[in-house]
mmCIF file of C-alpha atoms in Angstrom:
data_model
loop_
_atom_site.group_PDB
_atom_site.id
_atom_site.type_symbol
_atom_site.label_atom_id
_atom_site.label_comp_id
_atom_site.label_asym_id
_atom_site.label_seq_id
_atom_site.Cartn_x
_atom_site.Cartn_y
_atom_site.Cartn_z
ATOM 1 C CA MET A 1 44.627 -11.694 -57.766
ATOM 2 C CA ALA A 2 45.614 -8.739 -58.012
ATOM 3 C CA LYS A 3 42.686 -6.051 -58.080
ATOM 4 C CA ARG A 4 41.748 -4.865 -62.123
ATOM 5 C CA SER A 5 42.879 -1.503 -62.247
ATOM 6 C CA ASN A 6 41.726 0.880 -64.968
ATOM 7 C CA GLU A 7 44.773 2.279 -65.074
ATOM 8 C CA PRO A 8 45.550 0.991 -68.948
ATOM 9 C CA PHE A 9 42.009 2.307 -70.366
ATOM 10 C CA LEU A 10 42.463 5.609 -68.677
ATOM 11 C CA TRP A 11 46.080 5.646 -69.605
ATOM 12 C CA SER A 12 44.890 5.156 -73.352
ATOM 13 C CA LEU A 13 41.999 7.733 -73.628
ATOM 14 C CA PHE A 14 45.411 9.974 -72.154
ATOM 15 C CA SER A 15 47.630 9.025 -74.405
ATOM 16 C CA SER A 16 45.227 9.266 -77.979
ATOM 17 C CA GLY A 17 44.450 12.562 -76.287
ATOM 18 C CA GLY A 18 47.476 13.999 -76.048
ATOM 19 C CA MET A 19 48.476 13.201 -79.889
ATOM 20 C CA ILE A 20 45.701 14.297 -81.303
ATOM 21 C CA ALA A 21 46.325 18.122 -78.586
ATOM 22 C CA ALA A 22 49.545 17.754 -79.964
ATOM 23 C CA LEU A 23 48.836 17.231 -84.013
ATOM 24 C CA PHE A 24 46.128 19.983 -84.353
ATOM 25 C CA ILE A 25 45.414 22.542 -81.112
ATOM 26 C CA PRO A 26 48.755 24.470 -82.014
ATOM 27 C CA VAL A 27 47.660 25.527 -85.903
ATOM 28 C CA LEU A 28 43.871 25.426 -84.317
ATOM 29 C CA LEU A 29 44.640 27.670 -81.467
ATOM 30 C CA PHE A 30 47.159 30.254 -83.611
ATOM 31 C CA LEU A 31 44.320 30.348 -86.608
ATOM 32 C CA PHE A 32 41.367 31.261 -84.172
ATOM 33 C CA GLY A 33 43.003 32.204 -81.055
ATOM 34 C CA ILE A 34 45.644 34.720 -82.903
ATOM 35 C CA ALA A 35 45.952 35.078 -86.367
ATOM 36 C CA PHE A 36 42.258 35.722 -87.091
ATOM 37 C CA PRO A 37 41.563 38.262 -84.458
ATOM 38 C CA LEU A 38 44.805 40.159 -85.244
ATOM 39 C CA GLY A 39 43.221 40.473 -89.296
ATOM 40 C CA TRP A 40 47.441 38.664 -89.733
ATOM 41 C CA ILE A 41 44.460 36.437 -91.919
ATOM 42 C CA ASP A 42 40.555 36.840 -93.015
ATOM 43 C CA ALA A 43 38.500 34.900 -90.758
ATOM 44 C CA PRO A 44 35.862 32.115 -92.314
ATOM 45 C CA SER A 45 33.014 34.131 -92.834
ATOM 46 C CA TYR A 46 30.309 32.703 -91.238
ATOM 47 C CA ASN A 47 28.154 30.990 -94.030
ATOM 48 C CA ASP A 48 32.010 28.804 -95.174
ATOM 49 C CA MET A 49 31.619 28.392 -90.988
ATOM 50 C CA LEU A 50 28.754 26.920 -91.030
ATOM 51 C CA ASP A 51 29.569 24.759 -94.008
ATOM 52 C CA LEU A 52 31.958 23.374 -92.599
ATOM 53 C CA VAL A 53 31.119 22.834 -89.198
ATOM 54 C CA THR A 54 28.130 21.131 -90.058
ATOM 55 C CA HIS A 55 30.094 18.281 -92.575
ATOM 56 C CA PRO A 56 29.929 15.048 -91.071
ATOM 57 C CA LEU A 57 32.640 14.287 -91.455
ATOM 58 C CA THR A 58 34.074 18.010 -89.407
ATOM 59 C CA LYS A 59 31.796 16.702 -86.842
ATOM 60 C CA LEU A 60 33.548 13.766 -86.065
ATOM 61 C CA ILE A 61 36.632 14.884 -85.994
ATOM 62 C CA LEU A 62 35.366 18.298 -84.316
ATOM 63 C CA PHE A 63 33.997 15.824 -81.758
ATOM 64 C CA ALA A 64 36.862 13.667 -81.276
ATOM 65 C CA LEU A 65 39.009 16.913 -80.981
ATOM 66 C CA CYS A 66 36.820 17.930 -77.652
ATOM 67 C CA SER A 67 36.378 14.406 -75.985
ATOM 68 C CA LEU A 68 40.122 12.645 -75.758
ATOM 69 C CA PRO A 69 42.081 15.605 -74.745
ATOM 70 C CA LEU A 70 39.829 16.382 -72.323
ATOM 71 C CA PHE A 71 40.310 13.126 -71.046
ATOM 72 C CA HIS A 72 44.302 13.913 -71.427
ATOM 73 C CA TRP A 73 43.706 17.184 -69.461
ATOM 74 C CA ALA A 74 41.648 14.564 -66.525
ATOM 75 C CA HIS A 75 44.685 11.973 -66.797
ATOM 76 C CA ARG A 76 47.313 15.031 -66.120
ATOM 77 C CA PHE A 77 45.898 17.288 -63.877
ATOM 78 C CA ARG A 78 44.357 14.751 -61.289
ATOM 79 C CA PHE A 79 48.210 13.777 -60.997
ATOM 80 C CA THR A 80 49.874 17.650 -61.599
ATOM 81 C CA LEU A 81 47.549 17.875 -58.107
ATOM 82 C CA TYR A 82 48.756 14.220 -56.626
ATOM 83 C CA ASP A 83 52.555 15.096 -57.094
ATOM 84 C CA GLY A 84 52.324 19.054 -57.060
ATOM 85 C CA LEU A 85 49.783 20.203 -54.341
ATOM 86 C CA GLN A 86 50.477 16.931 -52.569
ATOM 87 C CA ILE A 87 46.854 16.351 -52.269
ATOM 88 C CA LYS A 88 46.533 12.904 -52.812
ATOM 89 C CA HIS A 89 44.803 11.952 -49.643
ATOM 90 C CA LEU A 90 41.478 13.574 -51.757
ATOM 91 C CA ASN A 91 41.988 10.957 -54.599
ATOM 92 C CA GLU A 92 38.369 10.520 -54.972
ATOM 93 C CA ALA A 93 37.051 13.571 -55.263
ATOM 94 C CA ILE A 94 40.123 14.625 -57.652
ATOM 95 C CA ALA A 95 39.131 11.683 -59.530
ATOM 96 C CA ILE A 96 35.838 12.196 -59.873
ATOM 97 C CA PHE A 97 36.232 16.281 -60.382
ATOM 98 C CA CYS A 98 38.737 15.261 -63.464
ATOM 99 C CA TYR A 99 36.820 12.378 -64.880
ATOM 100 C CA GLY A 100 33.665 14.003 -64.717
ATOM 101 C CA GLY A 101 34.535 17.187 -66.312
ATOM 102 C CA ALA A 102 36.032 15.307 -69.056
ATOM 103 C CA ILE A 103 32.854 13.090 -69.537
ATOM 104 C CA LEU A 104 30.553 16.041 -69.113
ATOM 105 C CA GLY A 105 33.097 17.925 -71.482
ATOM 106 C CA THR A 106 31.871 15.107 -73.962
ATOM 107 C CA ALA A 107 28.473 15.441 -73.376
ATOM 108 C CA LEU A 108 28.728 18.724 -74.665
ATOM 109 C CA ALA A 109 30.160 19.069 -77.147
ATOM 110 C CA GLY A 110 27.994 15.406 -78.487
ATOM 111 C CA TYR A 111 25.028 17.437 -78.087
ATOM 112 C CA ILE A 112 26.316 21.540 -79.419
ATOM 113 C CA LEU A 113 28.011 19.268 -82.717
ATOM 114 C CA TRP A 114 24.268 16.868 -83.154
ATOM 115 C CA ASN A 115 22.290 20.251 -83.114
ATOM 116 C CA LEU A 116 24.316 21.737 -85.635
ATOM 117 C CA MET B 1 47.881 16.550 -35.724
ATOM 118 C CA LYS B 2 44.657 14.149 -36.494
ATOM 119 C CA HIS B 3 46.631 10.567 -37.807
ATOM 120 C CA ASN B 4 45.369 9.931 -41.031
ATOM 121 C CA PRO B 5 46.263 6.246 -42.515
ATOM 122 C CA ASP B 6 44.148 6.713 -45.522
ATOM 123 C CA TYR B 7 46.881 9.885 -46.420
ATOM 124 C CA THR B 8 49.620 7.060 -46.903
ATOM 125 C CA LEU B 9 48.725 4.163 -48.968
ATOM 126 C CA TYR B 10 51.482 1.960 -47.374
ATOM 127 C CA HIS B 11 53.048 1.821 -43.936
ATOM 128 C CA PRO B 12 51.301 4.489 -41.805
ATOM 129 C CA ARG B 13 54.143 4.041 -39.021
ATOM 130 C CA TRP B 14 57.073 4.521 -41.703
ATOM 131 C CA TYR B 15 58.871 7.576 -41.103
ATOM 132 C CA ARG B 16 58.239 9.687 -44.232
ATOM 133 C CA GLU B 17 60.089 13.278 -44.561
ATOM 134 C CA ARG B 18 57.719 15.745 -45.334
ATOM 135 C CA VAL B 19 58.145 17.799 -49.083
ATOM 136 C CA SER B 20 57.673 21.513 -49.479
ATOM 137 C CA THR B 21 53.874 21.955 -51.641
ATOM 138 C CA TYR B 22 56.646 23.938 -53.298
ATOM 139 C CA TRP B 23 59.371 21.523 -54.305
ATOM 140 C CA TRP B 24 58.345 21.720 -57.888
ATOM 141 C CA THR B 25 59.838 25.186 -57.970
ATOM 142 C CA ARG B 26 63.675 24.716 -56.563
ATOM 143 C CA LYS B 27 64.951 22.724 -59.603
ATOM 144 C CA TRP B 28 64.590 24.090 -63.715
ATOM 145 C CA SER B 29 64.313 20.325 -64.509
ATOM 146 C CA HIS B 30 61.454 19.532 -61.986
ATOM 147 C CA PHE B 31 59.553 23.141 -62.814
ATOM 148 C CA LYS B 32 59.417 21.577 -66.946
ATOM 149 C CA PHE B 33 58.090 18.369 -65.384
ATOM 150 C CA ILE B 34 55.029 20.396 -63.571
ATOM 151 C CA LEU B 35 55.361 22.478 -66.340
ATOM 152 C CA ARG B 36 54.304 20.533 -68.976
ATOM 153 C CA GLU B 37 51.287 19.035 -66.756
ATOM 154 C CA LEU B 38 50.021 22.333 -66.677
ATOM 155 C CA THR B 39 50.071 22.605 -70.018
ATOM 156 C CA SER B 40 46.562 20.519 -69.934
ATOM 157 C CA LEU B 41 44.992 23.431 -68.396
ATOM 158 C CA ALA B 42 45.817 25.042 -72.367
ATOM 159 C CA VAL B 43 43.837 22.079 -73.524
ATOM 160 C CA ALA B 44 41.289 22.011 -71.835
ATOM 161 C CA TYR B 45 40.602 25.941 -72.414
ATOM 162 C CA PHE B 46 40.827 25.024 -76.063
ATOM 163 C CA VAL B 47 38.199 22.528 -75.516
ATOM 164 C CA LEU B 48 36.074 25.386 -73.513
ATOM 165 C CA LEU B 49 36.938 27.972 -76.725
ATOM 166 C CA VAL B 50 36.105 25.401 -79.364
ATOM 167 C CA ILE B 51 32.633 24.596 -77.824
ATOM 168 C CA CYS B 52 32.211 28.035 -76.730
ATOM 169 C CA LEU B 53 33.111 28.766 -80.869
ATOM 170 C CA LEU B 54 30.112 25.883 -82.252
ATOM 171 C CA ARG B 55 27.860 27.180 -80.039
ATOM 172 C CA ALA B 56 28.419 31.042 -81.107
ATOM 173 C CA VAL B 57 27.879 29.012 -85.454
ATOM 174 C CA GLY B 58 25.173 27.369 -84.267
ATOM 175 C CA ASP B 59 23.335 30.448 -82.458
ATOM 176 C CA GLY B 60 24.249 32.213 -85.619
ATOM 177 C CA GLN B 61 25.600 35.088 -87.805
ATOM 178 C CA GLU B 62 25.383 38.062 -84.243
ATOM 179 C CA SER B 63 26.260 35.433 -82.201
ATOM 180 C CA TYR B 64 29.316 34.201 -84.447
ATOM 181 C CA ASN B 65 30.268 38.104 -84.414
ATOM 182 C CA ALA B 66 30.236 38.616 -80.933
ATOM 183 C CA MET B 67 32.321 35.466 -80.553
ATOM 184 C CA GLN B 68 34.972 37.415 -83.265
ATOM 185 C CA GLU B 69 35.042 40.575 -81.527
ATOM 186 C CA TRP B 70 35.990 39.022 -78.244
ATOM 187 C CA LEU B 71 38.410 36.991 -79.563
ATOM 188 C CA ALA B 72 39.578 40.294 -80.534
ATOM 189 C CA THR B 73 39.789 42.271 -77.278
ATOM 190 C CA PRO B 74 43.365 42.627 -75.796
ATOM 191 C CA VAL B 75 42.246 39.545 -72.851
ATOM 192 C CA ALA B 76 41.201 37.339 -75.020
ATOM 193 C CA ILE B 77 44.206 37.580 -77.436
ATOM 194 C CA VAL B 78 47.222 37.556 -74.251
ATOM 195 C CA VAL B 79 45.052 34.662 -72.493
ATOM 196 C CA ASN B 80 45.386 32.947 -76.442
ATOM 197 C CA LEU B 81 48.982 33.743 -76.296
ATOM 198 C CA ILE B 82 50.128 31.981 -72.848
ATOM 199 C CA ALA B 83 47.441 28.993 -74.293
ATOM 200 C CA PHE B 84 49.478 28.855 -77.415
ATOM 201 C CA CYS B 85 53.056 28.893 -75.844
ATOM 202 C CA LEU B 86 52.175 26.016 -73.770
ATOM 203 C CA ILE B 87 50.304 24.025 -76.762
ATOM 204 C CA LEU B 88 53.381 24.586 -78.273
ATOM 205 C CA PHE B 89 55.559 23.394 -75.149
ATOM 206 C CA HIS B 90 53.182 20.389 -75.011
ATOM 207 C CA THR B 91 53.374 19.373 -78.275
ATOM 208 C CA ILE B 92 57.330 19.130 -78.434
ATOM 209 C CA THR B 93 57.441 17.677 -74.974
ATOM 210 C CA TRP B 94 54.954 14.489 -76.241
ATOM 211 C CA PHE B 95 56.835 14.190 -79.350
ATOM 212 C CA ASN B 96 60.344 13.796 -78.010
ATOM 213 C CA LEU B 97 58.578 11.688 -74.865
ATOM 214 C CA ALA B 98 57.572 9.153 -78.121
ATOM 215 C CA PRO B 99 61.301 7.703 -78.720
ATOM 216 C CA ARG B 100 61.379 7.098 -74.949
ATOM 217 C CA ALA B 101 57.814 5.122 -74.686
ATOM 218 C CA MET B 102 58.123 3.492 -77.113
ATOM 219 C CA PRO B 103 61.568 2.794 -78.181
ATOM 220 C CA VAL B 104 61.542 1.207 -81.724
ATOM 221 C CA ARG B 105 63.794 -1.847 -82.644
ATOM 222 C CA VAL B 106 65.106 -2.860 -86.222
ATOM 223 C CA GLY B 107 67.450 -5.935 -86.649
ATOM 224 C CA GLY B 108 68.325 -5.944 -82.900
ATOM 225 C CA LYS B 109 69.634 -2.133 -82.615
ATOM 226 C CA ARG B 110 67.287 0.434 -81.108
ATOM 227 C CA LEU B 111 66.626 3.274 -84.029
ATOM 228 C CA ALA B 112 68.079 6.608 -82.975
ATOM 229 C CA ASP B 113 65.917 9.150 -80.612
ATOM 230 C CA TRP B 114 65.281 11.278 -83.175
ATOM 231 C CA MET B 115 64.150 9.335 -85.770
ATOM 232 C CA VAL B 116 61.477 7.746 -83.479
ATOM 233 C CA ALA B 117 60.617 11.620 -82.523
ATOM 234 C CA ALA B 118 61.033 13.002 -86.333
ATOM 235 C CA PRO B 119 58.035 11.077 -88.025
ATOM 236 C CA ASN B 120 55.403 13.008 -85.728
ATOM 237 C CA TYR B 121 57.010 16.431 -86.977
ATOM 238 C CA VAL B 122 56.239 15.340 -90.148
ATOM 239 C CA ALA B 123 53.283 13.972 -89.064
ATOM 240 C CA TRP B 124 52.678 17.923 -87.181
ATOM 241 C CA LEU B 125 53.825 19.762 -90.109
ATOM 242 C CA VAL B 126 51.392 18.191 -92.973
ATOM 243 C CA ILE B 127 48.765 18.198 -90.215
ATOM 244 C CA SER B 128 48.440 21.704 -89.733
ATOM 245 C CA ALA B 129 48.852 22.647 -93.059
ATOM 246 C CA ILE B 130 45.936 20.419 -94.360
ATOM 247 C CA VAL B 131 43.825 21.915 -91.503
ATOM 248 C CA ALA B 132 45.357 25.602 -91.995
ATOM 249 C CA TRP B 133 43.893 25.216 -95.878
ATOM 250 C CA ILE B 134 40.702 23.828 -94.699
ATOM 251 C CA VAL B 135 39.593 26.498 -92.229
ATOM 252 C CA ILE B 136 41.417 29.273 -94.426
ATOM 253 C CA GLY B 137 39.482 28.033 -97.588
ATOM 254 C CA ASP B 138 40.156 29.774 -100.701
#
């Protein structure tokens, strides 16, 4: 029997993260990275931001928004390093760096959101 | 050269032509493929930005103001503009890939690609509008 692969599980994280990234990141990056700093639109006040991010539902969405796209990055970047730079012999080191980074980022986001 | 059978997962004795590390710079379609894969870096950057922003909000008014000041520096604006373009590229290529990843059949016939991709764009518009409305407030 063939060895069981983790690939389907990792791929499901990759694809759900890719979907969340595609749907949510453009508007958020446009607002916080471009429109607010350039003064096109008034940035939310500190109290409004605090109210928004301390709402349990927002926290849940933000956690998913941080975690799943990180696994999307991990999966995609891993194979970009393999194909683009042809460093497949570093397979394990790259996998540990990518998925480890995603796990660390998830933990960090969870910790910060929990303490808000 | 040191013999390293780990390098190829298959037959170590087969002849394989070496491919340049920069193979993807020679053809537009290959370049687009690598660019699409590199959009993942912008995704990771965005998550880091969100984490920093959340931490600033958690630290209090002063940190939040400092974060906003940093976001308004020319370097931050340029970085965010580049990231935004990459993210847009990700979104468009992602939605357009959907019909190929999961062809939808209705009554034995395959739906046209645009009919599978279109709902993604509609969802994108709706979600963007809702998020903007919530963030900007009244």
